[in-house]
Each structure stands twice: as structure tokens, then as C-alpha cells.
């Protein structure tokens, strides 16, 4: 309870500090363009008087929390999530109405229009970007050296997941799928969150302890991309997923779920399907099939080709130009 209370206080305090900062900025540059990735930031920028607020929407909070809390049965948790969703949804709706809105996919465009109540409002779809100076493939010898440095297996394929440990990310399903993969491999989970303990129990129950590494969030995540053979995006809700772009820029093929009634993602809108194996249904069985297929394909896939295609499609500079209208 104390942790939750402190989290609320931190949210209020950080937004108060942001309000003061933006108010000072507005005094000196009232005509500046403000690019915001969070609804509180977009709304506060509007409230202090900025007229050119470009809100680049990462997700619709009301949709996100539904997927992140699937299976939660505690009355306290449900009530907490209801209040949290009410606050964020109210703020996000106001941010959408007051700002120039940019999204990464048709999926996000539809969700934003529904939330704002503005119907077919002219939200602009832009392509996301990735840092090609940070995420790129390396030669095989360097990969092997990195594996040794990071204490990773060098004699079997490496499967990588990067993301928050919440229900919507589908890591529990990925752990179950790993037990069904029919070839030796090692899973690397990089992240943190409330589901960590349940993942650890699932790994132990499936007797996978020797086949899974759990790594807390870290700055040099690009080294793990360079070591990996494939990346799995096991999410059931993902408006885009920056980690997908980082994977492609690093030359890695992807495994993901196809969009369906239980999966709401934009992966199929990226134009990178040549390098993706899709699980046909939202199940650990079909996920294991897709992982097997991608592991077999990864032996012959050209990592440099994947990386160059990603850099061609996803540029930070092009995104910046789209947002500021250069």
C-alpha cells in the first residue's frame, strides 16, 4: 500500500515539476513546437499555452490496461485499475482533443478516434524510427565473443524477449511454448514487472531453469540483440512495439501472433512480413510452431538484409520531419 501511495505522489509531483518547466519554456518560446509521447505531457503543454503540441500516441491506456490485467480477480486490484483507467483515460481524451495527433498505425488511429469521440478526425499516420547507430548486426566472431562476455550459451540458438513483465506481453505463454519447442535453444527475458514471480514459478514448473535467463532492464540492451538469433513479440496488445524495430535494425527475424479477436497488434502493418513468422492462433502450441519455423529459417536469413530494410523503412529523421512539417 505504501509503495502504491508513493507511486501516486511521485506521479503528481513529477507532473507538477513538468508544469513548472513548460511554463518557463513558454515564457521564452511561446511559438515553439512541443512533441509529447505521454498524455499528461501533451495536456500540460496545452494548459501552459503552447499552440503547436504534437502528440505522438504510444497506446490507448484504456485498451492497454484491459490486456495487461486479464485474469485479475482481486476486488482491490479491479477497483484500483478502474480508478487508474478513469484518470488516465480522462487525461488522454483531453490531450487528443487539444493536440495535433500522430499515430503509427490504422489500429491506433481507430482507437484514438473512438476515445476522443471525434469520429473520423484527421489523425496523421507516421512511420516510427529506430537508432541505426545503436542497433545493428555484427560479424559472427563478435557475436560469439559477446555471448561469452554476457555469460550466454554459445552452442544453441538464443531467443530474445524485451519488455515489461505484465500479462499483456504474453511471457507466460512464451514460457509454455518454450517447453514445446522441438530443438535445443535458450530463452533470454529482459525486463521487470509484477509478473516476474509467476514467470519464475512457470519456468521451474516446466523444468526450464537451465534454459532461461532473466535479465533486469539495462542500458546496453543492444548487446543482447546482437547475440540473439530470433526475437519473440508475444504480446496480445501492442500498438507498435519499439523493441520490434530494434530487433529488425539488429538483423533479427521475429515471431509474433497474428491479429485476431484476442490479439490487438499492429505488427502486420510494418511491411516486414518477409522476416516474421506468425503464430496462427493465440496459443502456446502455435507459438511453439512459429518459433521452430523461425529458428530453422534464421540459419539462412541475411541479418544485414533485415537491418538495411529496417533502416530504410524506419528513420528518426523522417519521423521528426513528419512531426514538425519540414
mmCIF file of C-alpha atoms in Angstrom:
data_model
loop_
_atom_site.group_PDB
_atom_site.id
_atom_site.type_symbol
_atom_site.label_atom_id
_atom_site.label_comp_id
_atom_site.label_asym_id
_atom_site.label_seq_id
_atom_site.Cartn_x
_atom_site.Cartn_y
_atom_site.Cartn_z
ATOM 1 C CA UNK A 1 0.000 0.000 0.000
ATOM 2 C CA UNK A 2 2.836 2.382 0.893
ATOM 3 C CA UNK A 3 4.518 1.626 -2.429
ATOM 4 C CA UNK A 4 1.291 2.377 -4.334
ATOM 5 C CA UNK A 5 0.761 5.569 -2.313
ATOM 6 C CA UNK A 6 4.298 6.713 -3.051
ATOM 7 C CA UNK A 7 3.753 5.956 -6.737
ATOM 8 C CA UNK A 8 0.708 8.258 -6.772
ATOM 9 C CA UNK A 9 2.643 11.017 -5.008
ATOM 10 C CA UNK A 10 5.522 10.627 -7.461
ATOM 11 C CA UNK A 11 3.122 10.947 -10.421
ATOM 12 C CA UNK A 12 1.582 14.113 -9.005
ATOM 13 C CA UNK A 13 4.942 15.638 -8.119
ATOM 14 C CA UNK A 14 6.618 14.815 -11.449
ATOM 15 C CA UNK A 15 3.721 16.358 -13.388
ATOM 16 C CA UNK A 16 3.841 19.453 -11.182
ATOM 17 C CA UNK A 17 7.559 19.803 -11.964
ATOM 18 C CA UNK A 18 6.793 19.330 -15.665
ATOM 19 C CA UNK A 19 4.123 22.048 -15.466
ATOM 20 C CA UNK A 20 6.624 24.500 -13.961
ATOM 21 C CA UNK A 21 9.281 23.596 -16.529
ATOM 22 C CA UNK A 22 6.959 24.003 -19.525
ATOM 23 C CA UNK A 23 5.536 27.240 -18.132
ATOM 24 C CA UNK A 24 9.070 28.680 -18.019
ATOM 25 C CA UNK A 25 9.780 27.439 -21.546
ATOM 26 C CA UNK A 26 6.564 29.063 -22.779
ATOM 27 C CA UNK A 27 7.664 32.470 -21.460
ATOM 28 C CA UNK A 28 10.729 32.453 -23.699
ATOM 29 C CA UNK A 29 9.421 30.441 -26.689
ATOM 30 C CA UNK A 30 5.613 30.698 -26.844
ATOM 31 C CA UNK A 31 5.576 29.675 -30.524
ATOM 32 C CA UNK A 32 7.681 26.531 -30.078
ATOM 33 C CA UNK A 33 6.554 23.108 -31.291
ATOM 34 C CA UNK A 34 6.179 20.623 -28.439
ATOM 35 C CA UNK A 35 6.418 16.913 -29.235
ATOM 36 C CA UNK A 36 4.882 14.757 -26.482
ATOM 37 C CA UNK A 37 4.786 10.975 -26.111
ATOM 38 C CA UNK A 38 2.698 10.881 -22.923
ATOM 39 C CA UNK A 39 -0.835 12.195 -22.483
ATOM 40 C CA UNK A 40 -0.076 14.097 -19.266
ATOM 41 C CA UNK A 41 2.804 15.882 -21.012
ATOM 42 C CA UNK A 42 0.644 16.746 -24.038
ATOM 43 C CA UNK A 43 -2.171 18.105 -21.886
ATOM 44 C CA UNK A 44 0.159 20.126 -19.631
ATOM 45 C CA UNK A 45 1.863 21.661 -22.684
ATOM 46 C CA UNK A 46 -1.567 22.768 -23.883
ATOM 47 C CA UNK A 47 -2.541 24.127 -20.481
ATOM 48 C CA UNK A 48 0.516 26.369 -20.178
ATOM 49 C CA UNK A 49 -0.307 27.927 -23.547
ATOM 50 C CA UNK A 50 1.610 26.126 -26.302
ATOM 51 C CA UNK A 51 -0.414 26.151 -29.529
ATOM 52 C CA UNK A 52 1.618 23.627 -31.518
ATOM 53 C CA UNK A 53 1.523 20.435 -29.450
ATOM 54 C CA UNK A 54 2.231 17.295 -31.477
ATOM 55 C CA UNK A 55 1.020 14.272 -29.508
ATOM 56 C CA UNK A 56 2.649 11.078 -30.800
ATOM 57 C CA UNK A 57 0.385 8.439 -29.226
ATOM 58 C CA UNK A 58 2.179 5.318 -27.914
ATOM 59 C CA UNK A 59 -1.006 3.481 -26.877
ATOM 60 C CA UNK A 60 -4.579 3.989 -25.731
ATOM 61 C CA UNK A 61 -4.481 3.500 -21.983
ATOM 62 C CA UNK A 62 -7.998 2.070 -21.609
ATOM 63 C CA UNK A 63 -7.163 -0.635 -24.174
ATOM 64 C CA UNK A 64 -3.742 -1.323 -22.694
ATOM 65 C CA UNK A 65 -4.944 -1.877 -19.130
ATOM 66 C CA UNK A 66 -7.629 -4.343 -20.256
ATOM 67 C CA UNK A 67 -4.995 -6.617 -21.796
ATOM 68 C CA UNK A 68 -2.473 -6.077 -19.014
ATOM 69 C CA UNK A 69 -4.899 -7.219 -16.332
ATOM 70 C CA UNK A 70 -6.563 -10.176 -17.991
ATOM 71 C CA UNK A 71 -7.331 -12.784 -15.345
ATOM 72 C CA UNK A 72 -7.106 -10.383 -12.373
ATOM 73 C CA UNK A 73 -9.808 -11.455 -9.918
ATOM 74 C CA UNK A 74 -8.962 -9.464 -6.775
ATOM 75 C CA UNK A 75 -11.632 -6.866 -5.983
ATOM 76 C CA UNK A 76 -8.963 -4.438 -4.770
ATOM 77 C CA UNK A 77 -6.945 -4.848 -7.971
ATOM 78 C CA UNK A 78 -10.049 -4.372 -10.128
ATOM 79 C CA UNK A 79 -11.060 -1.254 -8.198
ATOM 80 C CA UNK A 80 -7.531 0.171 -8.343
ATOM 81 C CA UNK A 81 -7.359 -0.441 -12.079
ATOM 82 C CA UNK A 82 -10.782 1.114 -12.592
ATOM 83 C CA UNK A 83 -9.721 4.337 -10.853
ATOM 84 C CA UNK A 84 -6.364 4.350 -12.646
ATOM 85 C CA UNK A 85 -8.056 3.817 -16.005
ATOM 86 C CA UNK A 86 -10.582 6.605 -15.292
ATOM 87 C CA UNK A 87 -7.816 9.110 -14.530
ATOM 88 C CA UNK A 88 -5.592 8.230 -17.491
ATOM 89 C CA UNK A 89 -8.498 7.916 -19.927
ATOM 90 C CA UNK A 90 -9.843 11.345 -18.961
ATOM 91 C CA UNK A 91 -6.432 12.976 -19.366
ATOM 92 C CA UNK A 92 -5.702 11.138 -22.619
ATOM 93 C CA UNK A 93 -9.062 12.125 -24.107
ATOM 94 C CA UNK A 94 -8.375 15.796 -23.292
ATOM 95 C CA UNK A 95 -4.867 15.514 -24.784
ATOM 96 C CA UNK A 96 -6.272 14.029 -28.006
ATOM 97 C CA UNK A 97 -8.870 16.783 -28.381
ATOM 98 C CA UNK A 98 -6.425 19.638 -27.702
ATOM 99 C CA UNK A 99 -3.373 18.421 -29.682
ATOM 100 C CA UNK A 100 -2.283 17.615 -33.213
ATOM 101 C CA UNK A 101 -2.358 13.825 -33.087
ATOM 102 C CA UNK A 102 0.047 11.448 -34.788
ATOM 103 C CA UNK A 103 -0.145 7.637 -34.664
ATOM 104 C CA UNK A 104 1.874 4.729 -36.004
ATOM 105 C CA UNK A 105 -0.914 2.509 -37.348
ATOM 106 C CA UNK A 106 -4.518 2.254 -38.524
ATOM 107 C CA UNK A 107 -5.196 0.304 -35.332
ATOM 108 C CA UNK A 108 -4.093 3.250 -33.201
ATOM 109 C CA UNK A 109 -5.982 5.710 -35.383
ATOM 110 C CA UNK A 110 -9.240 3.836 -34.839
ATOM 111 C CA UNK A 111 -8.677 3.550 -31.085
ATOM 112 C CA UNK A 112 -7.846 7.242 -30.698
ATOM 113 C CA UNK A 113 -10.882 8.325 -32.728
ATOM 114 C CA UNK A 114 -13.101 6.147 -30.558
ATOM 115 C CA UNK A 115 -11.644 7.502 -27.313
ATOM 116 C CA UNK A 116 -11.784 11.165 -28.321
ATOM 117 C CA UNK A 117 -15.337 10.878 -29.629
ATOM 118 C CA UNK A 118 -14.342 12.943 -32.664
ATOM 119 C CA UNK A 119 -15.237 10.320 -35.253
ATOM 120 C CA UNK A 120 -13.200 10.402 -38.455
ATOM 121 C CA UNK A 121 -10.881 13.141 -37.233
ATOM 122 C CA UNK A 122 -7.781 13.742 -39.343
ATOM 123 C CA UNK A 123 -5.133 11.943 -37.284
ATOM 124 C CA UNK A 124 -1.905 11.524 -39.242
ATOM 125 C CA UNK A 125 -0.194 8.154 -39.570
ATOM 126 C CA UNK A 126 3.597 8.403 -39.449
ATOM 127 C CA UNK A 127 6.354 5.826 -39.620
ATOM 128 C CA UNK A 128 8.306 5.194 -36.402
ATOM 129 C CA UNK A 129 12.076 5.443 -36.150
ATOM 130 C CA UNK A 130 14.957 3.396 -34.799
ATOM 131 C CA UNK A 131 18.525 4.322 -33.855
ATOM 132 C CA UNK A 132 20.679 2.650 -36.515
ATOM 133 C CA UNK A 133 23.857 3.854 -34.806
ATOM 134 C CA UNK A 134 22.960 1.806 -31.761
ATOM 135 C CA UNK A 135 21.113 -1.191 -33.173
ATOM 136 C CA UNK A 136 22.928 -3.057 -35.944
ATOM 137 C CA UNK A 137 24.189 -6.608 -36.649
ATOM 138 C CA UNK A 138 27.792 -7.682 -36.082
ATOM 139 C CA UNK A 139 30.007 -10.398 -37.518
ATOM 140 C CA UNK A 140 29.727 -13.954 -36.174
ATOM 141 C CA UNK A 141 33.015 -13.835 -34.264
ATOM 142 C CA UNK A 142 31.948 -10.702 -32.406
ATOM 143 C CA UNK A 143 28.606 -12.336 -31.605
ATOM 144 C CA UNK A 144 30.392 -15.294 -30.050
ATOM 145 C CA UNK A 145 32.668 -13.008 -28.049
ATOM 146 C CA UNK A 146 29.679 -11.064 -26.769
ATOM 147 C CA UNK A 147 27.945 -14.281 -25.714
ATOM 148 C CA UNK A 148 30.982 -15.225 -23.633
ATOM 149 C CA UNK A 149 31.109 -11.766 -22.066
ATOM 150 C CA UNK A 150 27.403 -11.900 -21.178
ATOM 151 C CA UNK A 151 27.582 -15.494 -19.915
ATOM 152 C CA UNK A 152 25.181 -16.769 -22.586
ATOM 153 C CA UNK A 153 25.252 -20.201 -24.248
ATOM 154 C CA UNK A 154 27.354 -20.403 -27.397
ATOM 155 C CA UNK A 155 26.208 -23.850 -28.527
ATOM 156 C CA UNK A 156 22.473 -23.287 -29.102
ATOM 157 C CA UNK A 157 20.164 -20.668 -30.664
ATOM 158 C CA UNK A 158 19.142 -17.734 -28.472
ATOM 159 C CA UNK A 159 15.542 -16.495 -28.315
ATOM 160 C CA UNK A 160 15.099 -12.948 -27.002
ATOM 161 C CA UNK A 161 12.180 -11.141 -25.383
ATOM 162 C CA UNK A 162 12.463 -7.499 -24.270
ATOM 163 C CA UNK A 163 9.602 -5.747 -22.475
ATOM 164 C CA UNK A 164 7.632 -5.172 -19.310
ATOM 165 C CA UNK A 165 6.610 -8.199 -17.281
ATOM 166 C CA UNK A 166 2.832 -7.699 -17.456
ATOM 167 C CA UNK A 167 0.081 -10.007 -18.640
ATOM 168 C CA UNK A 168 -0.418 -8.286 -21.999
ATOM 169 C CA UNK A 169 3.154 -9.140 -23.028
ATOM 170 C CA UNK A 170 2.319 -12.859 -23.070
ATOM 171 C CA UNK A 171 5.561 -14.074 -21.472
ATOM 172 C CA UNK A 172 3.768 -16.835 -19.546
ATOM 173 C CA UNK A 173 2.565 -18.156 -22.912
ATOM 174 C CA UNK A 174 6.102 -17.861 -24.284
ATOM 175 C CA UNK A 175 7.499 -19.907 -21.378
ATOM 176 C CA UNK A 176 4.907 -22.621 -22.017
ATOM 177 C CA UNK A 177 5.753 -22.536 -25.730
ATOM 178 C CA UNK A 178 9.454 -22.954 -24.981
ATOM 179 C CA UNK A 179 8.699 -26.312 -23.369
ATOM 180 C CA UNK A 180 7.119 -27.402 -26.677
ATOM 181 C CA UNK A 181 9.925 -26.251 -28.999
ATOM 182 C CA UNK A 182 11.461 -29.402 -30.501
ATOM 183 C CA UNK A 183 15.106 -28.258 -30.681
ATOM 184 C CA UNK A 184 17.666 -27.105 -28.113
ATOM 185 C CA UNK A 185 17.505 -23.344 -27.506
ATOM 186 C CA UNK A 186 17.859 -20.744 -24.764
ATOM 187 C CA UNK A 187 15.378 -18.009 -23.869
ATOM 188 C CA UNK A 188 16.522 -14.580 -22.637
ATOM 189 C CA UNK A 189 13.896 -12.456 -20.881
ATOM 190 C CA UNK A 190 14.895 -8.819 -20.354
ATOM 191 C CA UNK A 191 12.549 -6.739 -18.255
ATOM 192 C CA UNK A 192 10.842 -6.266 -14.902
ATOM 193 C CA UNK A 193 7.327 -6.052 -13.522
ATOM 194 C CA UNK A 194 4.641 -7.533 -11.350
ATOM 195 C CA UNK A 195 4.522 -10.846 -13.223
ATOM 196 C CA UNK A 196 8.163 -11.776 -12.515
ATOM 197 C CA UNK A 197 7.358 -14.181 -9.686
ATOM 198 C CA UNK A 198 4.760 -16.027 -11.748
ATOM 199 C CA UNK A 199 7.268 -16.362 -14.614
ATOM 200 C CA UNK A 200 9.849 -17.829 -12.253
ATOM 201 C CA UNK A 201 7.289 -20.345 -10.996
ATOM 202 C CA UNK A 202 6.318 -21.283 -14.546
ATOM 203 C CA UNK A 203 9.964 -21.781 -15.512
ATOM 204 C CA UNK A 204 10.548 -24.024 -12.502
ATOM 205 C CA UNK A 205 7.331 -25.992 -13.085
ATOM 206 C CA UNK A 206 8.291 -26.642 -16.719
ATOM 207 C CA UNK A 207 11.844 -27.649 -15.642
ATOM 208 C CA UNK A 208 13.294 -24.897 -17.815
ATOM 209 C CA UNK A 209 15.586 -23.219 -15.297
ATOM 210 C CA UNK A 210 18.732 -24.138 -17.242
ATOM 211 C CA UNK A 211 17.166 -22.914 -20.492
ATOM 212 C CA UNK A 212 16.049 -19.423 -19.430
ATOM 213 C CA UNK A 213 17.980 -16.312 -18.385
ATOM 214 C CA UNK A 214 16.102 -13.426 -16.727
ATOM 215 C CA UNK A 215 17.930 -10.101 -17.060
ATOM 216 C CA UNK A 216 16.776 -6.884 -15.318
ATOM 217 C CA UNK A 217 16.317 -3.819 -17.569
ATOM 218 C CA UNK A 218 19.659 -2.397 -18.679
ATOM 219 C CA UNK A 219 21.025 0.347 -20.915
ATOM 220 C CA UNK A 220 23.175 -1.829 -23.183
ATOM 221 C CA UNK A 221 20.294 -3.988 -24.398
ATOM 222 C CA UNK A 222 21.711 -3.771 -27.933
ATOM 223 C CA UNK A 223 24.391 -6.318 -26.985
ATOM 224 C CA UNK A 224 21.692 -8.915 -26.324
ATOM 225 C CA UNK A 225 20.064 -8.188 -29.679
ATOM 226 C CA UNK A 226 23.423 -8.807 -31.352
ATOM 227 C CA UNK A 227 23.755 -12.153 -29.603
ATOM 228 C CA UNK A 228 20.222 -13.399 -30.274
ATOM 229 C CA UNK A 229 19.054 -15.499 -33.212
ATOM 230 C CA UNK A 230 15.374 -14.535 -33.122
ATOM 231 C CA UNK A 231 13.105 -12.196 -31.159
ATOM 232 C CA UNK A 232 9.635 -13.124 -29.945
ATOM 233 C CA UNK A 233 6.911 -10.482 -29.580
ATOM 234 C CA UNK A 234 4.347 -12.487 -27.641
ATOM 235 C CA UNK A 235 2.068 -9.552 -26.800
ATOM 236 C CA UNK A 236 -1.692 -9.673 -27.093
ATOM 237 C CA UNK A 237 -1.828 -5.836 -27.179
ATOM 238 C CA UNK A 238 0.891 -3.817 -28.923
ATOM 239 C CA UNK A 239 0.084 -0.635 -30.895
ATOM 240 C CA UNK A 240 3.600 -0.808 -32.347
ATOM 241 C CA UNK A 241 6.425 -2.079 -30.148
ATOM 242 C CA UNK A 242 9.749 -0.227 -30.337
ATOM 243 C CA UNK A 243 11.547 -3.464 -29.461
ATOM 244 C CA UNK A 244 10.375 -4.914 -32.775
ATOM 245 C CA UNK A 245 12.136 -2.147 -34.688
ATOM 246 C CA UNK A 246 15.253 -2.570 -32.557
ATOM 247 C CA UNK A 247 15.214 -6.278 -33.384
ATOM 248 C CA UNK A 248 14.908 -5.680 -37.126
ATOM 249 C CA UNK A 249 17.630 -2.996 -37.078
ATOM 250 C CA UNK A 250 19.849 -5.563 -35.311
ATOM 251 C CA UNK A 251 19.207 -8.002 -38.156
ATOM 252 C CA UNK A 252 16.878 -10.320 -36.258
ATOM 253 C CA UNK A 253 13.800 -12.134 -37.580
ATOM 254 C CA UNK A 254 10.633 -12.006 -35.494
ATOM 255 C CA UNK A 255 7.974 -14.342 -34.138
ATOM 256 C CA UNK A 256 4.584 -12.827 -33.312
ATOM 257 C CA UNK A 257 0.873 -13.563 -33.138
ATOM 258 C CA UNK A 258 -1.466 -12.742 -35.983
ATOM 259 C CA UNK A 259 -4.087 -10.121 -35.223
ATOM 260 C CA UNK A 260 -7.335 -11.727 -34.050
ATOM 261 C CA UNK A 261 -10.204 -11.288 -31.609
ATOM 262 C CA UNK A 262 -7.789 -11.919 -28.722
ATOM 263 C CA UNK A 263 -4.721 -10.210 -30.232
ATOM 264 C CA UNK A 264 -4.723 -6.484 -30.986
ATOM 265 C CA UNK A 265 -1.350 -5.591 -32.508
ATOM 266 C CA UNK A 266 -0.022 -3.606 -35.470
ATOM 267 C CA UNK A 267 2.817 -5.943 -36.419
ATOM 268 C CA UNK A 268 1.275 -6.799 -39.782
ATOM 269 C CA UNK A 269 1.223 -3.096 -40.725
ATOM 270 C CA UNK A 270 5.016 -2.726 -40.571
ATOM 271 C CA UNK A 271 5.735 -4.067 -44.049
ATOM 272 C CA UNK A 272 8.321 -6.520 -42.687
ATOM 273 C CA UNK A 273 6.391 -9.769 -43.096
ATOM 274 C CA UNK A 274 9.228 -11.379 -45.088
ATOM 275 C CA UNK A 275 11.112 -11.617 -41.796
ATOM 276 C CA UNK A 276 8.239 -12.592 -39.495
ATOM 277 C CA UNK A 277 6.779 -15.990 -38.620
ATOM 278 C CA UNK A 278 3.239 -15.670 -37.272
ATOM 279 C CA UNK A 279 1.540 -17.992 -34.828
ATOM 280 C CA UNK A 280 -1.867 -18.729 -36.327
ATOM 281 C CA UNK A 281 -3.729 -18.680 -33.020
ATOM 282 C CA UNK A 282 -3.162 -17.168 -29.582
ATOM 283 C CA UNK A 283 -1.863 -20.382 -28.011
ATOM 284 C CA UNK A 284 1.434 -21.744 -26.708
ATOM 285 C CA UNK A 285 1.148 -24.642 -29.178
ATOM 286 C CA UNK A 286 1.000 -22.403 -32.269
ATOM 287 C CA UNK A 287 3.631 -20.092 -30.802
ATOM 288 C CA UNK A 288 5.982 -23.060 -30.445
ATOM 289 C CA UNK A 289 5.356 -23.995 -34.100
ATOM 290 C CA UNK A 290 6.214 -20.455 -35.218
ATOM 291 C CA UNK A 291 9.366 -20.412 -33.060
ATOM 292 C CA UNK A 292 10.500 -23.727 -34.550
ATOM 293 C CA UNK A 293 9.913 -22.415 -38.065
ATOM 294 C CA UNK A 294 11.781 -19.180 -37.430
ATOM 295 C CA UNK A 295 14.719 -20.942 -35.763
ATOM 296 C CA UNK A 296 15.063 -23.119 -38.854
ATOM 297 C CA UNK A 297 14.845 -20.099 -41.166
ATOM 298 C CA UNK A 298 17.257 -17.977 -39.118
ATOM 299 C CA UNK A 299 20.177 -20.179 -40.175
ATOM 300 C CA UNK A 300 19.932 -18.904 -43.762
ATOM 301 C CA UNK A 301 18.460 -15.415 -43.270
ATOM 302 C CA UNK A 302 20.751 -12.498 -44.099
ATOM 303 C CA UNK A 303 20.975 -10.329 -40.963
ATOM 304 C CA UNK A 304 22.424 -7.442 -42.975
ATOM 305 C CA UNK A 305 19.439 -7.530 -45.339
ATOM 306 C CA UNK A 306 16.960 -7.362 -42.451
ATOM 307 C CA UNK A 307 18.865 -4.471 -40.884
ATOM 308 C CA UNK A 308 19.096 -2.458 -44.102
ATOM 309 C CA UNK A 309 15.371 -2.948 -44.763
ATOM 310 C CA UNK A 310 14.573 -1.706 -41.239
ATOM 311 C CA UNK A 311 16.794 1.357 -41.637
ATOM 312 C CA UNK A 312 15.201 2.080 -44.996
ATOM 313 C CA UNK A 313 11.680 1.910 -43.536
ATOM 314 C CA UNK A 314 12.144 3.416 -40.085
ATOM 315 C CA UNK A 315 14.095 6.660 -39.676
ATOM 316 C CA UNK A 316 14.138 9.024 -36.677
ATOM 317 C CA UNK A 317 14.887 11.946 -39.015
ATOM 318 C CA UNK A 318 11.914 11.151 -41.249
ATOM 319 C CA UNK A 319 9.699 10.895 -38.181
ATOM 320 C CA UNK A 320 10.991 14.253 -36.924
ATOM 321 C CA UNK A 321 10.321 15.869 -40.293
ATOM 322 C CA UNK A 322 6.793 14.457 -40.319
ATOM 323 C CA UNK A 323 6.100 15.846 -36.854
ATOM 324 C CA UNK A 324 7.486 19.341 -37.382
ATOM 325 C CA UNK A 325 6.425 19.511 -41.059
ATOM 326 C CA UNK A 326 9.838 20.270 -42.544
#
